[in-house]
mmCIF file of C-alpha atoms in Angstrom:
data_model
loop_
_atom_site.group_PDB
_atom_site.id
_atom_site.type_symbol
_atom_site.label_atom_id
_atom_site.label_comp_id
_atom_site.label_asym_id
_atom_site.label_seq_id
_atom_site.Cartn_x
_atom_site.Cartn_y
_atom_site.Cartn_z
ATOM 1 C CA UNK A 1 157.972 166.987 158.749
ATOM 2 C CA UNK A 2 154.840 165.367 160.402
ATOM 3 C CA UNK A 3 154.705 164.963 163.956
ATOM 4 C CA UNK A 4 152.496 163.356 166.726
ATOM 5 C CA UNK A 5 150.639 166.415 168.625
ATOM 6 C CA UNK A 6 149.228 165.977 172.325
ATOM 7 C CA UNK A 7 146.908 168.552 174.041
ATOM 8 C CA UNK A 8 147.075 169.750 177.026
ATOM 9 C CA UNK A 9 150.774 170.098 177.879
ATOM 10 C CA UNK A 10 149.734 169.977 181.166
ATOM 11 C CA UNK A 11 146.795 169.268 183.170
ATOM 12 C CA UNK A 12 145.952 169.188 186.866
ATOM 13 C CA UNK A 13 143.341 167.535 188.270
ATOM 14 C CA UNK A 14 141.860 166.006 191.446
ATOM 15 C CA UNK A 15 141.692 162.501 192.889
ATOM 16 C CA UNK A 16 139.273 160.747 191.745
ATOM 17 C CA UNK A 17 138.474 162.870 188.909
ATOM 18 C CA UNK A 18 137.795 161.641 185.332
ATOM 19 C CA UNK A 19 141.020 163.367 182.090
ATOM 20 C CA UNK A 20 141.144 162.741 178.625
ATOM 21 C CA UNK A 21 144.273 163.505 177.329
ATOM 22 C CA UNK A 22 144.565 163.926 173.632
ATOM 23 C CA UNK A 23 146.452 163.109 170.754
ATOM 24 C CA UNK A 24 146.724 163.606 166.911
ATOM 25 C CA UNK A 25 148.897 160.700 165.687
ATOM 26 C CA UNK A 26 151.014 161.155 162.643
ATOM 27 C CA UNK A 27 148.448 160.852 159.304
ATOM 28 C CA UNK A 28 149.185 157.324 157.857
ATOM 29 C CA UNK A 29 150.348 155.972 160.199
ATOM 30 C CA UNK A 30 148.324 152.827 161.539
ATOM 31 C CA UNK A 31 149.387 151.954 164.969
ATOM 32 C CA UNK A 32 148.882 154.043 168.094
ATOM 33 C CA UNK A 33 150.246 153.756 171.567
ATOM 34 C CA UNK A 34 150.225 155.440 174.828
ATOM 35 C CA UNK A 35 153.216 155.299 177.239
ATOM 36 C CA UNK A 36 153.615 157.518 180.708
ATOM 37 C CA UNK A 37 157.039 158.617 182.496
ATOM 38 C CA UNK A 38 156.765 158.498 186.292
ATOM 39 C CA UNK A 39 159.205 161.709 187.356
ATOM 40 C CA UNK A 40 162.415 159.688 188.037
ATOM 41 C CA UNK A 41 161.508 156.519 186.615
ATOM 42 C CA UNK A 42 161.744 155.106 183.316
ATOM 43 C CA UNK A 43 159.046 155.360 180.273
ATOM 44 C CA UNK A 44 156.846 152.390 180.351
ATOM 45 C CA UNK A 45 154.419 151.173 177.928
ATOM 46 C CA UNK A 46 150.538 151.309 178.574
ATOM 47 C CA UNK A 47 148.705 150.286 175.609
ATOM 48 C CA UNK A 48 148.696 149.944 171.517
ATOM 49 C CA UNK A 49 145.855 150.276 169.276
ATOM 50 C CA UNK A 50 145.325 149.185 166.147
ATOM 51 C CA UNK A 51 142.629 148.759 163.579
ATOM 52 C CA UNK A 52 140.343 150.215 166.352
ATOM 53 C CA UNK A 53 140.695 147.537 169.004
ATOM 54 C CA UNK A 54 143.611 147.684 171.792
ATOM 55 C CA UNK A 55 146.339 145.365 170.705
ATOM 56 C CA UNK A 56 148.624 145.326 173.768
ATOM 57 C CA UNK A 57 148.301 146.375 177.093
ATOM 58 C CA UNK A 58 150.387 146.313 180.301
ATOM 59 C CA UNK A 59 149.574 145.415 183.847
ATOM 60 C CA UNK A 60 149.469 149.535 184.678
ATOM 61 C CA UNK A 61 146.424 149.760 181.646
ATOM 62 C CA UNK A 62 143.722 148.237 184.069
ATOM 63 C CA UNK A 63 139.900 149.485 184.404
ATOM 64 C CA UNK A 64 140.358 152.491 185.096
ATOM 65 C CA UNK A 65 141.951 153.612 181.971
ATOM 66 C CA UNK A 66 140.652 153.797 178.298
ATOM 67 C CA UNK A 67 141.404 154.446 174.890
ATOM 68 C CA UNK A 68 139.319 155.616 172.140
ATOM 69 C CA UNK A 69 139.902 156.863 168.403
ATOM 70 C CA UNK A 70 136.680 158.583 168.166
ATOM 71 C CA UNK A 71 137.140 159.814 164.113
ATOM 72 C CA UNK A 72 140.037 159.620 161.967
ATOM 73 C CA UNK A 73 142.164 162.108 163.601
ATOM 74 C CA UNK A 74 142.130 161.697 167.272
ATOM 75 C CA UNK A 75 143.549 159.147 169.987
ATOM 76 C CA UNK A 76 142.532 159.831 173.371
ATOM 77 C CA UNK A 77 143.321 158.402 176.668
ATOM 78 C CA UNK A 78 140.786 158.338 179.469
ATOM 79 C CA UNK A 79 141.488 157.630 183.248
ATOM 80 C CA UNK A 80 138.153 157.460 184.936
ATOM 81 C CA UNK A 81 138.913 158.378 188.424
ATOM 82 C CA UNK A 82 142.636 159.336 189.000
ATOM 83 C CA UNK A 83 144.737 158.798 191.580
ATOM 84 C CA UNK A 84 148.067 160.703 192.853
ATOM 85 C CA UNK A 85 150.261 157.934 191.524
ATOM 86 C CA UNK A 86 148.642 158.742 188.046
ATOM 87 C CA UNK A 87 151.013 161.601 187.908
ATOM 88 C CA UNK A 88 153.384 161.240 185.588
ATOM 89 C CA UNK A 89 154.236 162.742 182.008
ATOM 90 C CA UNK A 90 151.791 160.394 179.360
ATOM 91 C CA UNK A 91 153.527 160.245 175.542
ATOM 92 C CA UNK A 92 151.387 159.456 172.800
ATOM 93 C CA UNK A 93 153.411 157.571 169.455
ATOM 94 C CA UNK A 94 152.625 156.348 166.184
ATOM 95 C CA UNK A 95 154.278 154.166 163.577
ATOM 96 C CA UNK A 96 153.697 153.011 160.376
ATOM 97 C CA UNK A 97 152.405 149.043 158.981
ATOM 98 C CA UNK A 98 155.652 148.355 157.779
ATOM 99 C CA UNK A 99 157.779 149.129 160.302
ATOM 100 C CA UNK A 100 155.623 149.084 163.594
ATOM 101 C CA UNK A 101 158.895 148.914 165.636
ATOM 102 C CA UNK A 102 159.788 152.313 164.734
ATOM 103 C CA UNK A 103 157.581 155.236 166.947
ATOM 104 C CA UNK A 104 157.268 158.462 166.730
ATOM 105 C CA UNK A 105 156.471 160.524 170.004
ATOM 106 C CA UNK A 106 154.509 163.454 170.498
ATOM 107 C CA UNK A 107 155.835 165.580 173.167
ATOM 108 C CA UNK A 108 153.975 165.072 176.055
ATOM 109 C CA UNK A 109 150.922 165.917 178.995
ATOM 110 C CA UNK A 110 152.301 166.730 182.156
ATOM 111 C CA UNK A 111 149.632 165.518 184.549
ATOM 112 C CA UNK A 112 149.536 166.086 188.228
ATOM 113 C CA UNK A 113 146.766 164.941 190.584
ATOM 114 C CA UNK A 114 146.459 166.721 193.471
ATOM 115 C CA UNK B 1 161.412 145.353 184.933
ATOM 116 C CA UNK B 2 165.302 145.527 184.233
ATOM 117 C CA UNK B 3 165.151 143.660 180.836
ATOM 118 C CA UNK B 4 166.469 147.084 178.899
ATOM 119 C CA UNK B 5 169.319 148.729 181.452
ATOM 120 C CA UNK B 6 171.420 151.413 180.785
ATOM 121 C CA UNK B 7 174.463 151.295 183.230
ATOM 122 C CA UNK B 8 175.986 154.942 183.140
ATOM 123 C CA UNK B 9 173.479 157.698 184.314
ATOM 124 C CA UNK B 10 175.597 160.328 182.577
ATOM 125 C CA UNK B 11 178.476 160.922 180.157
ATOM 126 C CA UNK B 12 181.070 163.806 179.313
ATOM 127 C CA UNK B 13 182.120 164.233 176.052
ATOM 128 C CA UNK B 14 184.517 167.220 174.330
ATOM 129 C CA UNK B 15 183.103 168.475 171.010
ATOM 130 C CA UNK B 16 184.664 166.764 167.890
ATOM 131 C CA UNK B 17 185.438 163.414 170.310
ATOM 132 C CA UNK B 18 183.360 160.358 170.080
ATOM 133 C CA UNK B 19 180.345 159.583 172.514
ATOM 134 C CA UNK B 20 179.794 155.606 173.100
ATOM 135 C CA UNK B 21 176.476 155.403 175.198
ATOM 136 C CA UNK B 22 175.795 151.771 176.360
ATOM 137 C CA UNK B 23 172.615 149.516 176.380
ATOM 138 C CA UNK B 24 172.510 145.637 177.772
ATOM 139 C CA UNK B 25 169.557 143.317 177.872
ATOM 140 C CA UNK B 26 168.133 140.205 179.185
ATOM 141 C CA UNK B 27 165.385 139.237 176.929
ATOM 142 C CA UNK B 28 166.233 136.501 174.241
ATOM 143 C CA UNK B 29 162.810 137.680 172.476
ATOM 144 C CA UNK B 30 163.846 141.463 171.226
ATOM 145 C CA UNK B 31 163.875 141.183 167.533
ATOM 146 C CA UNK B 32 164.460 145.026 167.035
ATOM 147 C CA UNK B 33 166.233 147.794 169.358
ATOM 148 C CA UNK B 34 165.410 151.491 169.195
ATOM 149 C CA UNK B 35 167.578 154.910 170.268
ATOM 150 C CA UNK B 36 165.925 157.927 171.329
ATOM 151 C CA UNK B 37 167.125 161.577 172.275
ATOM 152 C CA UNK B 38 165.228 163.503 174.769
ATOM 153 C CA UNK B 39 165.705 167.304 175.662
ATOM 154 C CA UNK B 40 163.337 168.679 178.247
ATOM 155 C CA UNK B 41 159.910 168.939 177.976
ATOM 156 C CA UNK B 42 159.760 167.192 174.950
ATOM 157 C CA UNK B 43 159.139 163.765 173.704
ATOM 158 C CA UNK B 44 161.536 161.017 172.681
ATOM 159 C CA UNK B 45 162.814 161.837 169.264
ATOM 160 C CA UNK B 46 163.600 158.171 167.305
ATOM 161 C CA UNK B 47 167.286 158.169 166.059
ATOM 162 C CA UNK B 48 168.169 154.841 165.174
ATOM 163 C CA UNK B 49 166.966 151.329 164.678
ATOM 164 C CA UNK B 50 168.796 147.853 164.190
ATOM 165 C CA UNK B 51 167.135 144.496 163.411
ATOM 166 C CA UNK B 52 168.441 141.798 165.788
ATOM 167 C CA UNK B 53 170.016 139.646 162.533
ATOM 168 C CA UNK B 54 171.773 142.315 162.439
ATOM 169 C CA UNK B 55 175.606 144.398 163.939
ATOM 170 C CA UNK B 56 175.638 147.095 162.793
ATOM 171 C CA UNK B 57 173.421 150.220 161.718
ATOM 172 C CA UNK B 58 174.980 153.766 160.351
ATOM 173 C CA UNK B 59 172.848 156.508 159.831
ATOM 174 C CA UNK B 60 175.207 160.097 159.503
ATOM 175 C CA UNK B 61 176.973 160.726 162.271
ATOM 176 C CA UNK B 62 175.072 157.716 164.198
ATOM 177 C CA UNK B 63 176.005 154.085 164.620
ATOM 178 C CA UNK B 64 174.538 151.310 166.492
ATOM 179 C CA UNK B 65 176.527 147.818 166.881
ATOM 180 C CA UNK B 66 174.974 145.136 168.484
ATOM 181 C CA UNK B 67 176.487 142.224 170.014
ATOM 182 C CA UNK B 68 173.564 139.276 170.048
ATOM 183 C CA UNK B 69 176.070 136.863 172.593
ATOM 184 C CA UNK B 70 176.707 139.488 174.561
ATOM 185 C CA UNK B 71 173.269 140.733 174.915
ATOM 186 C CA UNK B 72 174.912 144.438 174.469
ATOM 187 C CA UNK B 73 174.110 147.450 171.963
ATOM 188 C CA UNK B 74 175.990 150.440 171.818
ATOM 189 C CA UNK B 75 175.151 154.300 170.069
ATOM 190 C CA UNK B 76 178.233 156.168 168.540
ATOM 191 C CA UNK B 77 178.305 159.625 167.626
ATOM 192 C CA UNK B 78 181.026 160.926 165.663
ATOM 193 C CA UNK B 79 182.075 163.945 166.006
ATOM 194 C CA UNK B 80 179.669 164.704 168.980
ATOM 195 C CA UNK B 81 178.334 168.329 168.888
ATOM 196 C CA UNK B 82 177.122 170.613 171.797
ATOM 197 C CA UNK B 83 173.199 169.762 170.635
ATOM 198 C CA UNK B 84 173.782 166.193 170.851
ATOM 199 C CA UNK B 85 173.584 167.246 174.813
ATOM 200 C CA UNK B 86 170.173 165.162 176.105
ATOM 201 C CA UNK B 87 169.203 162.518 177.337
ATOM 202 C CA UNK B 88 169.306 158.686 175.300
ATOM 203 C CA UNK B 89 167.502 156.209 175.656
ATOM 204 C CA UNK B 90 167.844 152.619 174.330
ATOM 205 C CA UNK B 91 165.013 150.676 173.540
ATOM 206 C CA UNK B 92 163.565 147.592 172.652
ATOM 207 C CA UNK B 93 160.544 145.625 170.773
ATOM 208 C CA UNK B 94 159.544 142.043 171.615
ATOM 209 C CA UNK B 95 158.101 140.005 168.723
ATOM 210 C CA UNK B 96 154.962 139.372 170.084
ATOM 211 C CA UNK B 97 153.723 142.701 169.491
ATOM 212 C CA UNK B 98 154.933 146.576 168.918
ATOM 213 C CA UNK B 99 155.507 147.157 172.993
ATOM 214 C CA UNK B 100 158.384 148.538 173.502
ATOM 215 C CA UNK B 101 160.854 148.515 176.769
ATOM 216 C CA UNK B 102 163.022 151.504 177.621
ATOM 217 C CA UNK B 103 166.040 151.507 179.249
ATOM 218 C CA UNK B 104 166.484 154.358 182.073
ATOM 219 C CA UNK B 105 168.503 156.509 180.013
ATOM 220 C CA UNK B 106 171.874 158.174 179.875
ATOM 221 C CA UNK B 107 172.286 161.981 179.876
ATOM 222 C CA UNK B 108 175.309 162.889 177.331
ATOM 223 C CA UNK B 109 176.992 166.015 177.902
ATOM 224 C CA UNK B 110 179.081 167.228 175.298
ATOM 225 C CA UNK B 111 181.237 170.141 175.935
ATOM 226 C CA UNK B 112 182.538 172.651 173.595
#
């Protein structure tokens, strides 16, 4: 069964330090989205992409973060200079035209700023 | 943000029973709502969907009901099993876009 794949599983970094965190959505599907789990707190939407241009975004998806499909594979998310409350696990999802409602989730980057 | 709230933190169910996890919500503009299982160190595996024009979704041993007045969905799972053990979260899409609002989860336990 297809699935959404992130790399790394986990990544530590330091403040102020630029991660890309990567994802291989599911193959025809046409809408991407990051979301991010604070330990403790609940999952909380950051961003969806679709036909190349960012679609939605919430009030945590300022400047500092990014989003680029770079070829027909790949959907990365780029923090520029991180922070310690950046820590958090980030889930990368996909759905289909038709039914946009339903997503898929890859499992996960553990990232911890240090 | 408390639009999507799930009320018990955890549940305890005995193999073979029914487990009824609970989902209320504020916002008048969720046209569809979403269940997800969880296990650790994984992502949120989707389950079940149900169109707001809708009560009622069956899919196996999984059924969602929702009550529109009420502003209250609700996951069964007959018979529960010892791998139904995770965590489940409900979900929800507003019809402005594809965003979608979780709920902070419940973490069934289902006992053999």
């Amino acid at each position: 069964e297809p699935e959404v794949t992130q790399t790394p599983s986990h990544q530590v970094t330091q403040m102020g330090q630029e991660v890309i965190l990567r994802c291989v959505p599911i193959s025809n599907h046409l809408y991407f989205y990051w979301y991010r789990q604070i330990l403790g707190q609940k999952v909380e939407f950051l961003v969806s992409f679709y036909n190349n241009e960012i679609s939605e975004k919430s009030e945590i998806f300022d400047d500092q973060f990014s989003v680029e499909r770079p070829d027909g594979s790949n959907f990365t998310l780029k923090i520029r200079s991180t922070k310690l409350e950046d820590s958090a696990m980030y889930f990368c999802a996909s759905s289909e035209g038709d039914r946009a409602y339903e997503q898929y989730f890859g499992p996960g980057t553990r990232l911890t700023v240090t | 943000d408390q639009q999507v709230k799930q009320n018990s933190p955890s549940l305890s169910v005995q193999e073979g029973r029914i487990s009824i996890l609970n989902c209320d919500y504020t916002n008048s503009m969720f046209d569809y709502f979403l269940w997800y299982k969880k296990y650790p160190a994984e992502g949120p595996t989707f389950l079940i969907s149900i169109s707001s024009i809708k009560d009622k979704n069956e899919d196996g041993r999984f059924t969602v009901f929702l009550n529109k007045s009420a502003k209250h969905l609700s996951l069964h799972i007959v018979p529960s099993q010892p791998g139904d053990s995770a965590v489940y979260f409900c979900a929800a899409r507003n019809n402005a876009g594809n965003m979608l609002t979780f709920g902070g989860g419940t973490r069934l336990m289902v006992k053999p």
